[in-house]
Amino acid sequence: MDTTMTTAPAKSTGTELIALLHLASPALPIGAFSYSQGLEAAIDAGIIHDAASARAWIAAGLDVTARGETVLLAQQYRNWAALDTVALADCNDELLAMRESFEFRQETEQMGWSLARLLDDLTWGPDTARAILRAMRPVSLPTAYACAMQGAGIALHDGLLAWLFAWTENQVAAALKAVPLGQVAGQRILFGLRQDIATAATRAAATRVEDASTFAPMLGILSARHESQYSRLFRS
């Protein structure tokens, strides 16, 4: 039985990069496509109405994600390396508490559970780590994602880049459907945010847990409104 978590390299190579692409793929069956993380409510409120306003919203959301949840994702990566069950549970609780609306909380729990189950189905990573993850209920998505990163030997910075790119890509995909935008307009947004994603990953890796913040009152209000929005394509 494999019970060890290896120390990930400073830079992922070979099979680690393939695992990273797998983990960040929109085809990963954890339900990401069904969530807009407040973007649909922003469209309903008239905040997003074209490509420029969609880009501004997504860029602002990227900043919120990078200075909050992604900071704790990096910490969970370190906690998984040490197999520190107390620290893992405490950080998971904080990640759940960061979700300020019912829909946001449901989102991270559903996707976290789905990813944890998938890791078991694929025997992804050490048995001990997967057993710890399996026993953690509810589990946030960043906790499960960090376990997958460590289990595949993915370097921290590479994993954060993939996490933030996947988040941005999912937001763009939601905007394509709900604004709606054309494919090229969506790709322009994604292409234009490359440096923002790189900067955000570096900043998140260097930010102390006690300095993490998800302060975004408009996002929280819009998410709460989305629960009773008349017409919806997305679950958040």
Coordinates of C-alpha atoms in Angstrom, one line a residue:
M1 CA 0.0 0.0 0.0
D2 CA 1.3 3.4 -1.0
T3 CA 1.2 5.7 2.0
T4 CA 3.6 8.5 1.1
M5 CA 3.2 11.9 -0.5
T6 CA 6.3 12.9 -2.4
T7 CA 7.7 16.4 -2.4
A8 CA 6.7 17.9 -5.7
P9 CA 9.4 19.4 -7.9
A10 CA 9.8 23.1 -8.5
K11 CA 8.7 22.6 -12.1
S12 CA 6.4 19.8 -13.5
T13 CA 7.8 17.7 -16.3
G14 CA 6.6 14.8 -18.5
T15 CA 3.8 12.8 -16.9
E16 CA 3.3 15.5 -14.3
L17 CA 2.4 18.0 -17.0
I18 CA 0.0 15.4 -18.6
A19 CA -1.7 15.0 -15.2
L20 CA -1.9 18.7 -14.8
L21 CA -3.6 19.0 -18.2
H22 CA -6.0 16.2 -17.2
L23 CA -6.8 18.0 -13.9
A24 CA -7.5 21.4 -15.5
S25 CA -9.4 20.0 -18.5
P26 CA -13.0 21.2 -19.0
A27 CA -13.8 17.5 -19.7
L28 CA -13.0 16.6 -16.1
P29 CA -16.4 15.2 -14.9
I30 CA -16.9 17.3 -11.8
G31 CA -19.7 19.7 -13.1
A32 CA -17.7 22.9 -13.5
F33 CA -19.7 23.8 -16.7
S34 CA -22.9 24.1 -14.7
Y35 CA -21.7 27.0 -12.6
S36 CA -21.2 30.7 -13.5
Q37 CA -20.1 31.9 -10.0
G38 CA -22.3 34.9 -10.1
L39 CA -21.7 35.9 -13.7
E40 CA -25.2 35.0 -14.8
A41 CA -26.6 37.2 -12.0
A42 CA -24.4 40.1 -13.1
I43 CA -25.8 39.7 -16.6
D44 CA -29.3 39.8 -15.2
A45 CA -28.5 43.0 -13.3
G46 CA -27.1 44.7 -16.4
I47 CA -23.5 44.8 -15.1
I48 CA -22.4 42.5 -17.9
H49 CA -23.8 43.3 -21.4
D50 CA -21.0 43.0 -23.9
A51 CA -17.4 41.7 -24.3
A52 CA -15.8 44.6 -22.6
S53 CA -18.0 44.4 -19.5
A54 CA -17.6 40.6 -19.4
R55 CA -13.8 41.0 -19.5
A56 CA -13.9 43.5 -16.7
W57 CA -16.1 41.2 -14.5
I58 CA -13.9 38.2 -15.2
A59 CA -10.7 40.1 -14.4
A60 CA -12.2 41.3 -11.1
G61 CA -13.3 37.8 -10.2
L62 CA -9.9 36.4 -11.0
D63 CA -8.4 38.9 -8.5
V64 CA -10.9 37.8 -5.8
T65 CA -10.2 34.1 -6.5
A66 CA -6.4 34.7 -6.4
R67 CA -6.3 36.6 -3.1
G68 CA -8.7 34.3 -1.3
E69 CA -9.5 30.7 -2.3
T70 CA -6.3 30.2 -4.3
V71 CA -4.1 31.2 -1.3
L72 CA -5.8 28.5 0.8
L73 CA -5.4 26.0 -2.2
A74 CA -1.7 26.6 -2.0
Q75 CA -1.8 26.0 1.8
Q76 CA -3.7 22.8 1.4
Y77 CA -1.0 21.7 -1.1
R78 CA 1.5 22.1 1.6
N79 CA -0.7 20.4 4.2
W80 CA -1.1 17.4 1.9
A81 CA 2.6 17.2 1.5
A82 CA 2.9 16.8 5.3
L83 CA -0.3 14.7 5.6
D84 CA -1.2 17.0 8.4
T85 CA -4.8 15.9 9.0
V86 CA -5.6 18.6 11.6
A87 CA -4.3 21.4 9.3
L88 CA -6.1 19.9 6.4
A89 CA -9.4 19.8 8.3
D90 CA -9.0 23.4 9.6
C91 CA -8.1 24.8 6.2
N92 CA -11.0 22.9 4.6
D93 CA -13.4 24.4 7.1
E94 CA -12.0 27.9 6.3
L95 CA -12.5 27.2 2.5
L96 CA -16.1 26.3 3.1
A97 CA -16.7 29.3 5.3
M98 CA -15.3 31.6 2.6
R99 CA -18.3 30.7 0.5
E100 CA -20.7 33.5 1.4
S101 CA -23.9 32.3 -0.3
F102 CA -25.8 29.0 -0.4
E103 CA -25.1 28.5 -4.1
F104 CA -21.4 29.1 -3.7
R105 CA -21.2 26.7 -0.8
Q106 CA -23.1 24.0 -2.7
E107 CA -20.8 24.5 -5.7
T108 CA -17.6 23.8 -3.9
E109 CA -19.1 20.9 -1.9
Q110 CA -20.5 19.2 -5.0
M111 CA -17.4 19.7 -7.1
G112 CA -15.1 18.7 -4.2
W113 CA -17.1 15.5 -3.7
S114 CA -17.0 14.7 -7.4
L115 CA -13.3 15.2 -7.7
A116 CA -12.6 13.2 -4.5
R117 CA -14.7 10.3 -5.9
L118 CA -12.9 10.5 -9.3
L119 CA -9.5 10.4 -7.6
D120 CA -10.6 7.2 -5.9
D121 CA -12.0 5.7 -9.1
L122 CA -8.7 6.5 -10.9
T123 CA -6.5 5.5 -7.9
W124 CA -4.9 8.9 -8.3
G125 CA -2.3 9.5 -5.6
P126 CA -1.3 7.6 -2.4
D127 CA -3.9 5.4 -0.6
T128 CA -3.4 7.3 2.6
A129 CA -4.1 10.7 1.1
R130 CA -7.2 9.4 -0.6
A131 CA -8.4 7.8 2.6
I132 CA -8.1 11.1 4.4
L133 CA -9.9 12.9 1.6
R134 CA -12.7 10.2 1.6
A135 CA -13.3 10.7 5.3
M136 CA -13.5 14.5 5.0
R137 CA -17.2 15.6 4.7
P138 CA -18.0 18.0 3.3
V139 CA -14.9 18.6 1.2
S140 CA -14.2 21.8 -0.7
L141 CA -13.0 21.7 -4.3
P142 CA -9.6 23.3 -3.5
T143 CA -8.9 20.6 -0.8
A144 CA -9.5 17.9 -3.3
Y145 CA -7.7 19.7 -6.1
A146 CA -4.6 20.2 -3.9
C147 CA -4.7 16.5 -3.0
A148 CA -4.7 15.7 -6.7
M149 CA -1.8 18.1 -7.3
Q150 CA 0.3 16.4 -4.7
G151 CA -0.7 12.9 -5.7
A152 CA 0.6 13.6 -9.3
G153 CA 3.8 15.3 -8.2
I154 CA 2.6 18.6 -9.8
A155 CA 4.7 21.7 -8.8
L156 CA 2.8 24.3 -6.8
H157 CA 3.1 27.2 -9.2
D158 CA 2.2 25.1 -12.2
G159 CA -0.9 23.8 -10.3
L160 CA -2.0 27.3 -9.4
L161 CA -1.6 28.5 -13.0
A162 CA -3.8 25.6 -14.1
W163 CA -6.3 26.3 -11.4
L164 CA -6.7 29.9 -12.3
F165 CA -6.6 29.3 -16.0
A166 CA -9.4 26.7 -15.6
W167 CA -11.4 29.2 -13.5
T168 CA -11.0 31.9 -16.1
E169 CA -11.8 29.5 -19.0
N170 CA -15.0 28.4 -17.2
Q171 CA -16.1 32.0 -16.8
V172 CA -15.5 32.8 -20.4
A173 CA -17.5 29.7 -21.4
A174 CA -20.4 30.9 -19.2
A175 CA -20.2 34.3 -20.8
L176 CA -20.4 32.8 -24.3
K177 CA -23.7 31.2 -23.4
A178 CA -25.3 33.8 -21.3
V179 CA -24.3 37.3 -22.6
P180 CA -24.1 35.9 -25.3
L181 CA -20.7 36.4 -26.9
G182 CA -19.1 35.0 -30.1
Q183 CA -16.3 32.5 -29.9
V184 CA -13.6 34.9 -31.0
A185 CA -14.7 37.5 -28.4
G186 CA -14.4 34.9 -25.7
Q187 CA -11.0 33.9 -26.9
R188 CA -9.9 37.5 -26.9
I189 CA -10.8 37.7 -23.2
L190 CA -9.0 34.5 -22.4
F191 CA -5.9 35.6 -24.4
G192 CA -5.9 39.0 -22.9
L193 CA -5.9 37.7 -19.3
R194 CA -2.8 35.6 -19.7
Q195 CA -0.5 37.9 -17.7
D196 CA -3.2 38.5 -15.1
I197 CA -3.4 34.7 -14.5
A198 CA 0.4 34.4 -14.3
T199 CA 0.6 37.3 -11.8
A200 CA -2.2 36.0 -9.8
A201 CA -0.7 32.6 -9.4
T202 CA 2.6 34.0 -8.2
R203 CA 0.9 36.3 -5.8
A204 CA -1.3 33.6 -4.3
A205 CA 1.7 31.3 -3.7
A206 CA 3.4 34.0 -1.8
T207 CA 0.4 35.3 0.3
R208 CA 0.2 34.2 3.9
V209 CA -3.0 32.4 4.9
E210 CA -3.9 35.0 7.4
D211 CA -3.8 37.6 4.7
A212 CA -6.3 35.7 2.4
S213 CA -9.5 37.7 1.7
T214 CA -12.6 37.1 -0.3
F215 CA -14.1 40.5 0.3
A216 CA -16.5 41.1 -2.6
P217 CA -19.8 42.3 -1.4
M218 CA -21.4 42.8 -4.8
L219 CA -20.5 39.3 -5.8
G220 CA -22.1 37.9 -2.6
I221 CA -25.3 39.9 -3.1
L222 CA -25.6 38.9 -6.7
S223 CA -25.1 35.3 -5.8
A224 CA -27.9 35.4 -3.2
R225 CA -30.2 37.1 -5.8
H226 CA -29.4 34.3 -8.3
E227 CA -31.1 31.8 -6.0
S228 CA -34.5 33.3 -6.9
Q229 CA -33.7 34.6 -10.4
Y230 CA -36.6 33.9 -12.7
S231 CA -34.6 32.4 -15.6
R232 CA -31.3 30.6 -15.1
L233 CA -28.9 28.5 -17.2
F234 CA -26.5 27.9 -14.3
R235 CA -26.5 26.6 -10.8
S236 CA -24.6 29.6 -9.4

